PDB file of C-alpha atoms in Angstrom:
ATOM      1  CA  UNK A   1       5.387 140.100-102.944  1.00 55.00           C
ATOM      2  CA  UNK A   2       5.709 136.869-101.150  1.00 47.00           C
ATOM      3  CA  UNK A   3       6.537 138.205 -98.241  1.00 53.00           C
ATOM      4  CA  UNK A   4       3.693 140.845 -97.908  1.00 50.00           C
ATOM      5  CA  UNK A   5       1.401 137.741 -98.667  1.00 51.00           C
ATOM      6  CA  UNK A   6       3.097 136.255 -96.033  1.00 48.00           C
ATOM      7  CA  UNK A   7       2.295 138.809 -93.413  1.00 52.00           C
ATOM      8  CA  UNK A   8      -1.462 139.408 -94.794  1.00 55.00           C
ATOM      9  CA  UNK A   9      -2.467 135.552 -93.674  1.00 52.00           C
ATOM     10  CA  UNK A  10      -0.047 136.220 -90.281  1.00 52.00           C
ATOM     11  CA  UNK A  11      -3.040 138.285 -89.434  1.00 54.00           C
ATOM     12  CA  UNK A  12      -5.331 137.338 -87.136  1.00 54.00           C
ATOM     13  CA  UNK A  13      -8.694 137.003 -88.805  1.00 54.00           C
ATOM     14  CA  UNK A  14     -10.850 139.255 -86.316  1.00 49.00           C
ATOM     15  CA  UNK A  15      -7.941 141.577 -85.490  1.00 55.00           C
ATOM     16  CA  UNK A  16     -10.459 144.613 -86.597  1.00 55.00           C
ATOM     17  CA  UNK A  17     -13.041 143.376 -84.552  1.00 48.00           C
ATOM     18  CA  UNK A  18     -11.532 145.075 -81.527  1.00 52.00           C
ATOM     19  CA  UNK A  19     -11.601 148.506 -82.605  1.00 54.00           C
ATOM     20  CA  UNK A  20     -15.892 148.243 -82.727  1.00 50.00           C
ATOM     21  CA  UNK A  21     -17.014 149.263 -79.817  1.00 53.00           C
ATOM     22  CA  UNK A  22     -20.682 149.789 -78.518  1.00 50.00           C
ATOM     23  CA  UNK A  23     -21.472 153.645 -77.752  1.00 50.00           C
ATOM     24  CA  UNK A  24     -23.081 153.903 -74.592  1.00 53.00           C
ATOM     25  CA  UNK A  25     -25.854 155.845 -76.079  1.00 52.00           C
ATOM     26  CA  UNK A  26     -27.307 153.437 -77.546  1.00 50.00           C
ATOM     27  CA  UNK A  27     -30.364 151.509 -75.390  1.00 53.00           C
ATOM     28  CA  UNK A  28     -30.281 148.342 -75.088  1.00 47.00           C
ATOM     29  CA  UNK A  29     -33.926 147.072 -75.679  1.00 52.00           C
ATOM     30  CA  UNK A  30     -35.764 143.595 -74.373  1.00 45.00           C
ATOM     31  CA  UNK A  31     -36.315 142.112 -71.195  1.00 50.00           C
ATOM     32  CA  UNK A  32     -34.435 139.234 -68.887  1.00 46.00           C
ATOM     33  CA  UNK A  33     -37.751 137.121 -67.699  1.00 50.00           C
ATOM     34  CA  UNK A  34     -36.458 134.685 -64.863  1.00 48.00           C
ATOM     35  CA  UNK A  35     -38.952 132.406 -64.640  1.00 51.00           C
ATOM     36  CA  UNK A  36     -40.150 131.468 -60.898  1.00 50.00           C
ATOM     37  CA  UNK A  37     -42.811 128.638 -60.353  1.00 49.00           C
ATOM     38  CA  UNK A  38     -44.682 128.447 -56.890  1.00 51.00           C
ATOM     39  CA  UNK A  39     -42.708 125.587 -54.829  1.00 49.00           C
ATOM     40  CA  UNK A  40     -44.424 122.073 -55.690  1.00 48.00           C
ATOM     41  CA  UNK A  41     -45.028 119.746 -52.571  1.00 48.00           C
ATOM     42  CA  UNK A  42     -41.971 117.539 -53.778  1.00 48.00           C
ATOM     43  CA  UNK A  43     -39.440 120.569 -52.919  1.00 47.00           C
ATOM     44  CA  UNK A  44     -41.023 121.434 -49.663  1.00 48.00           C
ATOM     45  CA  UNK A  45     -41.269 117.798 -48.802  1.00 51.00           C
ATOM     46  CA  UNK A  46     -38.155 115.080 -48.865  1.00 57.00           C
ATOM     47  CA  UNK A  47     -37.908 111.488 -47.345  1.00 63.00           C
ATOM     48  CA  UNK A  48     -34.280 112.057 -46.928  1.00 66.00           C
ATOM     49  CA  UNK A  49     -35.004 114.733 -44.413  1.00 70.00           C
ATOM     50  CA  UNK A  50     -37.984 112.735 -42.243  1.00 73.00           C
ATOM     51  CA  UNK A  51     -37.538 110.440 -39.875  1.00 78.00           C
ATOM     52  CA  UNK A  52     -36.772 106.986 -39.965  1.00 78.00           C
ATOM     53  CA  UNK A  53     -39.976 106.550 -37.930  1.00 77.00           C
ATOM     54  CA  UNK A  54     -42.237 108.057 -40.452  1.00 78.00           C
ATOM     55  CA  UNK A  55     -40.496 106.376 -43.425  1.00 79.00           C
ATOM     56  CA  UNK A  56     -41.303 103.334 -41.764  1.00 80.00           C
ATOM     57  CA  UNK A  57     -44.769 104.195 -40.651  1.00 82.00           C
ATOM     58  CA  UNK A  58     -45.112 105.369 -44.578  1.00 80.00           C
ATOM     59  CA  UNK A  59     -44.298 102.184 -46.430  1.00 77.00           C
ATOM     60  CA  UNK A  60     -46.108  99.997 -44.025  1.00 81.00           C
ATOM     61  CA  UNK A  61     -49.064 101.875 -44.898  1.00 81.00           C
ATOM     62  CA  UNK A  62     -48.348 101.405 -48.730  1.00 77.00           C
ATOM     63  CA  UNK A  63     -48.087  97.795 -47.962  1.00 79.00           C
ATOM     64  CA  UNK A  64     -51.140  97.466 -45.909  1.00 78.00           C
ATOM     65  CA  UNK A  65     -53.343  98.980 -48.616  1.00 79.00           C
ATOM     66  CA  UNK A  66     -52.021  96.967 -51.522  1.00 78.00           C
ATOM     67  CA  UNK A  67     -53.272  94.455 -49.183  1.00 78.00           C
ATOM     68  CA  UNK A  68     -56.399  95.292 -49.018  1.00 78.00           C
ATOM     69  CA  UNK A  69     -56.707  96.127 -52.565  1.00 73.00           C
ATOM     70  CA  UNK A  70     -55.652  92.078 -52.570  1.00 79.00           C
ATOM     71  CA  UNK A  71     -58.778  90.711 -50.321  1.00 76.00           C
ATOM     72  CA  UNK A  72     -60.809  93.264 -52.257  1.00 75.00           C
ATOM     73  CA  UNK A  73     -59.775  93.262 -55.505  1.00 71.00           C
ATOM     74  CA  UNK A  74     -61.296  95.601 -58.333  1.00 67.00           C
ATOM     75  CA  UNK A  75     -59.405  97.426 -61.620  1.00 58.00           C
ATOM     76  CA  UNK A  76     -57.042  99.698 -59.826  1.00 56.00           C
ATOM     77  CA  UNK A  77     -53.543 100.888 -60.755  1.00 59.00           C
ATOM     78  CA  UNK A  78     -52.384 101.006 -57.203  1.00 56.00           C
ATOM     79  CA  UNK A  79     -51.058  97.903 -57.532  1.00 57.00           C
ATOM     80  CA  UNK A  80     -48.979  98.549 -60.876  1.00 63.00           C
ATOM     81  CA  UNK A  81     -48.164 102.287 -60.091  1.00 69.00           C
ATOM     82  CA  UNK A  82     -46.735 102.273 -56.971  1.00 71.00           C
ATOM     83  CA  UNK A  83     -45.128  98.878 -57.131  1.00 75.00           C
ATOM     84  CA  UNK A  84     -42.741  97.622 -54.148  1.00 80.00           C
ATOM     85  CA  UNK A  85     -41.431  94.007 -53.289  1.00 83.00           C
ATOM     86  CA  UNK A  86     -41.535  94.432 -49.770  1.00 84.00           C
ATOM     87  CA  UNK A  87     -45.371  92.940 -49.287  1.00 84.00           C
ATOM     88  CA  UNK A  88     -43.936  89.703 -51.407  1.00 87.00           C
ATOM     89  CA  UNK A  89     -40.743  89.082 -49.422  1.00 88.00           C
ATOM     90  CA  UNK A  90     -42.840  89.667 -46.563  1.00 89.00           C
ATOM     91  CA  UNK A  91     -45.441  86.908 -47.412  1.00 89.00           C
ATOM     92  CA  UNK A  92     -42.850  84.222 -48.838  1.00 88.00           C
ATOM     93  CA  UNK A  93     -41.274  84.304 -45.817  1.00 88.00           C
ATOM     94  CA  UNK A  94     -44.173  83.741 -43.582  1.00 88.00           C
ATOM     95  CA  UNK A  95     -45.133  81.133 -45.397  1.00 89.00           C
ATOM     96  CA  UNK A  96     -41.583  79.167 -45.834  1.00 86.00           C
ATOM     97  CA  UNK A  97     -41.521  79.668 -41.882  1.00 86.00           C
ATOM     98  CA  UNK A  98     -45.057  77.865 -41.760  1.00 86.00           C
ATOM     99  CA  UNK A  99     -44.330  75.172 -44.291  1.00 82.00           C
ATOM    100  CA  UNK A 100     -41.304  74.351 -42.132  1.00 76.00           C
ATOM    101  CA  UNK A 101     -41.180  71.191 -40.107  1.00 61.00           C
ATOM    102  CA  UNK A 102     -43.455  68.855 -42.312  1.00 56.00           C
ATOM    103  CA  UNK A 103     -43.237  65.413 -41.661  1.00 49.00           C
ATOM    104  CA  UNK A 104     -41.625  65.468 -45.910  1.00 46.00           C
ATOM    105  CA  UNK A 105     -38.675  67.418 -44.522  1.00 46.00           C
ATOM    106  CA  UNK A 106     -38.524  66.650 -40.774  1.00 46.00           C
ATOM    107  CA  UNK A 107     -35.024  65.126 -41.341  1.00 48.00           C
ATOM    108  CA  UNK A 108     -33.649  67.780 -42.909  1.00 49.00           C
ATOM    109  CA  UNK A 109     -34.914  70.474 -39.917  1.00 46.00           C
ATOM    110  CA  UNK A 110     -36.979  71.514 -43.059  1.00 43.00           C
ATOM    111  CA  UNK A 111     -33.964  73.285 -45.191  1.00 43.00           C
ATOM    112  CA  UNK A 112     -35.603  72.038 -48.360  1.00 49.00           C
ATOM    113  CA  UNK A 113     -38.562  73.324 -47.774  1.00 69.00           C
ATOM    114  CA  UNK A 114     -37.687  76.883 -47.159  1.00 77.00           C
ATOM    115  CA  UNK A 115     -35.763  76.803 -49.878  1.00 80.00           C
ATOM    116  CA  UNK A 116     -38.399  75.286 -51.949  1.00 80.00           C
ATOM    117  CA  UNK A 117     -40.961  77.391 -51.444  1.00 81.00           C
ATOM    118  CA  UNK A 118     -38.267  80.370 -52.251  1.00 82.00           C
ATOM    119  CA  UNK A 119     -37.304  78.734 -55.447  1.00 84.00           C
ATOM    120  CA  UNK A 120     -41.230  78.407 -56.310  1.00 82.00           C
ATOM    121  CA  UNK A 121     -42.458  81.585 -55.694  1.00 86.00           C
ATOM    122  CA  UNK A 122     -39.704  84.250 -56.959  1.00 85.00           C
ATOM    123  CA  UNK A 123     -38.441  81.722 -60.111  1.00 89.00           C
ATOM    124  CA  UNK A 124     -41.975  80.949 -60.729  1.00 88.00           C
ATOM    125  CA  UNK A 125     -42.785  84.698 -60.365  1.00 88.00           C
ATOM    126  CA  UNK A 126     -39.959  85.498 -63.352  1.00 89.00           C
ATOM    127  CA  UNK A 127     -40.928  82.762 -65.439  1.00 89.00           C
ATOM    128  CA  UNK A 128     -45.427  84.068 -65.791  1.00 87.00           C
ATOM    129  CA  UNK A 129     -43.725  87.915 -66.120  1.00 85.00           C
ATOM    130  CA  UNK A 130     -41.266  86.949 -68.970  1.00 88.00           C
ATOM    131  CA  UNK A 131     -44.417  84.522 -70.509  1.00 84.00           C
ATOM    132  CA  UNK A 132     -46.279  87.707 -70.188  1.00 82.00           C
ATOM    133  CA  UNK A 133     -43.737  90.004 -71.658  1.00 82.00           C
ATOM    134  CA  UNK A 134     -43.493  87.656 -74.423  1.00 84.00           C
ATOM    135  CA  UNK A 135     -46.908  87.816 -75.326  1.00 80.00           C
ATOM    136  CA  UNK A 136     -47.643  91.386 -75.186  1.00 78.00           C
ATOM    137  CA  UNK A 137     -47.585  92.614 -71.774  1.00 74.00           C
ATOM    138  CA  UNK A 138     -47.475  96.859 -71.341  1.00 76.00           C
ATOM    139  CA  UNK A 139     -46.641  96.554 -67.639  1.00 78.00           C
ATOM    140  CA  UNK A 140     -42.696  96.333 -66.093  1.00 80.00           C
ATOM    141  CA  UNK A 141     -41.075  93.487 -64.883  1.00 82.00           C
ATOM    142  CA  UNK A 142     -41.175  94.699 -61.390  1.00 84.00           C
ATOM    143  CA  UNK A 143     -44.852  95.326 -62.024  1.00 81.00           C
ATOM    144  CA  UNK A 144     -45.798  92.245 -62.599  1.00 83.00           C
ATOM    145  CA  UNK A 145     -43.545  90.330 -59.559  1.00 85.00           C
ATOM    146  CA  UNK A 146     -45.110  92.891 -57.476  1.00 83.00           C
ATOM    147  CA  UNK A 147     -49.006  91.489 -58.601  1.00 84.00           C
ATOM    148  CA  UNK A 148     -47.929  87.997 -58.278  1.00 87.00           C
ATOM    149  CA  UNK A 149     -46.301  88.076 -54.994  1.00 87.00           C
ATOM    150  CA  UNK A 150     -48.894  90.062 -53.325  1.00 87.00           C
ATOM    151  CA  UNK A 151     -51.618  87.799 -53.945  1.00 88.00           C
ATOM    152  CA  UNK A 152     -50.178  84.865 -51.976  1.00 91.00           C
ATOM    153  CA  UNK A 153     -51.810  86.752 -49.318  1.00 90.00           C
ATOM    154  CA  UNK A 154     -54.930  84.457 -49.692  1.00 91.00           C
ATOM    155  CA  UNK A 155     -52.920  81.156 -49.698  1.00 92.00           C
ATOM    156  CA  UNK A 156     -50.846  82.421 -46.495  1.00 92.00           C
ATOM    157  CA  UNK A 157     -54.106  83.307 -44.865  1.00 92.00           C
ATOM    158  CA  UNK A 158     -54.892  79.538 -45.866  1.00 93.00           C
ATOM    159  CA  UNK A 159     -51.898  78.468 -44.301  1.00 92.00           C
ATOM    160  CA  UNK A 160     -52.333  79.831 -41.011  1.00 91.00           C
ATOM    161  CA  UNK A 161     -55.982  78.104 -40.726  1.00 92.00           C
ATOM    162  CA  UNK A 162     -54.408  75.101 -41.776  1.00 91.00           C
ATOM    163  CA  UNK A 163     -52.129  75.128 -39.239  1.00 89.00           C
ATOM    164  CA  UNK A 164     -54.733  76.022 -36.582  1.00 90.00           C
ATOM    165  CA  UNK A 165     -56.436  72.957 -37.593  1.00 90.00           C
ATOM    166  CA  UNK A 166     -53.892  70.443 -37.603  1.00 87.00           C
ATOM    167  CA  UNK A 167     -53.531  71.188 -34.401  1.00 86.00           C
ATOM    168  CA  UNK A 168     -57.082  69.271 -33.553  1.00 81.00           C
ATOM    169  CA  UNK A 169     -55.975  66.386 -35.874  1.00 78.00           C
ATOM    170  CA  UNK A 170     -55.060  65.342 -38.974  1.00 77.00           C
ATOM    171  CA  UNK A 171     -58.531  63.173 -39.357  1.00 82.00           C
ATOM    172  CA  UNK A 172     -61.049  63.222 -42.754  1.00 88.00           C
ATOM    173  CA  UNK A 173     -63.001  66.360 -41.344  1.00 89.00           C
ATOM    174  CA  UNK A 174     -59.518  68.100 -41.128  1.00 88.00           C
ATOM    175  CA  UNK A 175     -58.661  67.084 -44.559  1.00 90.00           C
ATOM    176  CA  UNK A 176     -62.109  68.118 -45.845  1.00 92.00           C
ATOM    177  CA  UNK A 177     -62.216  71.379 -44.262  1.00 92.00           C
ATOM    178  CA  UNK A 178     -58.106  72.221 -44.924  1.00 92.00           C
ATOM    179  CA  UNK A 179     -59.321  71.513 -48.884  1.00 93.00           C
ATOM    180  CA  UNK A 180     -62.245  73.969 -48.982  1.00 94.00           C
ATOM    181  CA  UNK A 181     -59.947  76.505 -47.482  1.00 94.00           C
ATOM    182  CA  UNK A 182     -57.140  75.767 -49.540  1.00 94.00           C
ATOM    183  CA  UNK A 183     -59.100  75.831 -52.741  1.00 94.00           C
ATOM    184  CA  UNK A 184     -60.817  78.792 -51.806  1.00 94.00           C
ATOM    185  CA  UNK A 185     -57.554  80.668 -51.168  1.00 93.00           C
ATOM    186  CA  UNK A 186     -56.360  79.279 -54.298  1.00 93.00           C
ATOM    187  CA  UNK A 187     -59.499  80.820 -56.217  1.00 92.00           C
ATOM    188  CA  UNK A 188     -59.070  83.835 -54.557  1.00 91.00           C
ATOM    189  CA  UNK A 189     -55.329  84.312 -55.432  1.00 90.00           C
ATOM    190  CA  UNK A 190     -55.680  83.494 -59.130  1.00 90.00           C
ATOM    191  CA  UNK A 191     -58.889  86.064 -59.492  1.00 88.00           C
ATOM    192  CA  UNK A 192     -57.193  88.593 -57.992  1.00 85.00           C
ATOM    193  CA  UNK A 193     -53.866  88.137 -59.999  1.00 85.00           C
ATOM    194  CA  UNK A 194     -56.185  87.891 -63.379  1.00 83.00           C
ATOM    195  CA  UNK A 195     -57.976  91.239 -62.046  1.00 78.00           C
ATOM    196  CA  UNK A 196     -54.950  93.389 -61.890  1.00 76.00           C
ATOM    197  CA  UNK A 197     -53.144  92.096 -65.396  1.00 75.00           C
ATOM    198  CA  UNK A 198     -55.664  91.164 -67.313  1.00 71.00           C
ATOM    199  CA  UNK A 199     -55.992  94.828 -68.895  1.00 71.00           C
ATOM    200  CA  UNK A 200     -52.382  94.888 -69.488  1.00 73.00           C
ATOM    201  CA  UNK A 201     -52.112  91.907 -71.719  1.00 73.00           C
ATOM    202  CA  UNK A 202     -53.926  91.656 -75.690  1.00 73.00           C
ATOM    203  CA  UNK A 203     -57.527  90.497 -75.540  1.00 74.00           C
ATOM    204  CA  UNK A 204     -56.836  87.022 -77.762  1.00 76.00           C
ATOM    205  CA  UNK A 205     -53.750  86.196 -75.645  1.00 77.00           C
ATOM    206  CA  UNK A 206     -55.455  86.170 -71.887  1.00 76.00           C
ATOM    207  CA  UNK A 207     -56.137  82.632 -71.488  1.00 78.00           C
ATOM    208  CA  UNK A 208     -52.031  81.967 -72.414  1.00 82.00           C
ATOM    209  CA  UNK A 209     -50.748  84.575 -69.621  1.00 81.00           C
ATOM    210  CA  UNK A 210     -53.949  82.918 -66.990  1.00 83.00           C
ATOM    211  CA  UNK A 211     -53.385  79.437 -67.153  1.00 86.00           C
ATOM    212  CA  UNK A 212     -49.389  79.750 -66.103  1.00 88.00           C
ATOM    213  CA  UNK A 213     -50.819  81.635 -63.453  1.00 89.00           C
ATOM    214  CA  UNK A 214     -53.202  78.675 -62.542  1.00 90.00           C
ATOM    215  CA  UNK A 215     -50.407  76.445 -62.323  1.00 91.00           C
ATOM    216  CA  UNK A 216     -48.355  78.852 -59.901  1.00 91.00           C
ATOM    217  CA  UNK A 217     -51.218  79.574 -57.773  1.00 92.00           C
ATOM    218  CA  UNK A 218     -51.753  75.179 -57.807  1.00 93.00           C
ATOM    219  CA  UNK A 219     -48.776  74.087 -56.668  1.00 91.00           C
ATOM    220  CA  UNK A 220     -48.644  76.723 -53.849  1.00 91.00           C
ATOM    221  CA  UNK A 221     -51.944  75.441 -52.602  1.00 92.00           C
ATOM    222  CA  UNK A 222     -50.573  72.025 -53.418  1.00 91.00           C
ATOM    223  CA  UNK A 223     -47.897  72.167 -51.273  1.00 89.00           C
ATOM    224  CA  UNK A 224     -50.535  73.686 -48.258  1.00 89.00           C
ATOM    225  CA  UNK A 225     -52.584  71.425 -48.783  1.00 89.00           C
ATOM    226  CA  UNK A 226     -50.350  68.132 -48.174  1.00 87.00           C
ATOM    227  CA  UNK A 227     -48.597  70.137 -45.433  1.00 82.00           C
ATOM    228  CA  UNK A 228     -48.306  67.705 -41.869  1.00 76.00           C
ATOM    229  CA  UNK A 229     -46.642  68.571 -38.832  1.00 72.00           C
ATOM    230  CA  UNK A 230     -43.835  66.137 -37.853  1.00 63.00           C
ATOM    231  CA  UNK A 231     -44.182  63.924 -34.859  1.00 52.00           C
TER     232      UNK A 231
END
């Protein structure tokens, strides 16, 4: 008897399932729907497969309208939906190259300065985003690095005519005009920066995520403002 139990749980436990088999008369009922959208414009267009040329063309455009979205600014999302770093890099450059060869740093060939302006803008950048984040914020890191750098664009602007009018002397009228254009830059820069986050931060906590701004946007001008070429 043991052995016979034995053998029953040898058994494989579907052995009799391979004696049913399906007759072929019966139909086999349904239908196999393969669904098939109409081609969006993402799969009939990839960057990977345009030229370098256009790509180039492309994002220069992007940056060139986040510009003037900058000088004009209004509530728009282009600013926080398609978000890109190369506009900032491109403007903290430009202006380290400017701010080079004060008369602060002319013994240095103006090292420090590049490298404070650097240090300024991008760890000054991180420090207003995480302050926001902290507070409340609903828009991405990158977002907000992306608003802040792009309106330097003002206080470059107000570099360039500074320079231009250094160049006729470094006199009271110089200093007086250099200071209207500096602190118009400077309001320019802030109100635009306020324009593009204020939605994104809670109504009672504004004035704490503007007035770090301030201060950035200050010491920029600041540092324009007290700029003078070396001998």
């Amino acid at each position: 008897e043991k052995m016979a139990e034995v053998d029953e749980l040898s058994k494989p436990m579907f052995a009799g399932l391979s004696d049913v088999s399906i007759s072929r008369d019966i139909p086999v009922e349904g239908e196999i729907n393969v669904p098939v959208g109409t081609p969006s414009h993402d799969d009939e267009y990839s960057t990977l497969d345009e030229p370098v040329k256009d790509t180039i063309l492309r994002d220069l455009k992007a940056v060139g309208k986040k510009f003037v979205h900058v000088m004009y600014p209004k509530k728009s999302s282009t600013l926080l939906r398609d978000w890109d770093l190369w506009g900032p890099l491109l403007l903290c450059v430009t202006l380290a190259l400017m701010l080079q060869g004060g008369s602060v740093d002319s013994k240095e060939d103006g090292g420090p300065q590049f490298a404070e302006v650097f240090v300024i803008i991008w760890f000054g950048s991180v420090i207003i985003t995480l302050n926001s984040k902290l507070l409340g914020g609903t828009i991405s890191f990158f977002q907000s690095l992306c608003v802040l750098g792009y309106c330097i664009m003002p206080l470059t602007v107000a570099m360039v005519v500074c320079r231009l009018v250094l160049l006729g002397g470094s006199g009271m009228v110089s200093f007086i005009v250099r200071l209207i254009v500096v602190t118009a830059s400077f309001s320019w820069s802030t109100f635009a920066s306020t324009a593009f986050l204020a939605d994104s931060q809670p109504s009672n906590r504004k004035a704490l995520v503007v007035y770090p701004v301030f201060l950035f946007y200050f010491v920029i001008g600041w540092m324009i403002l007290t700029f003078s070429p070396s001998a």
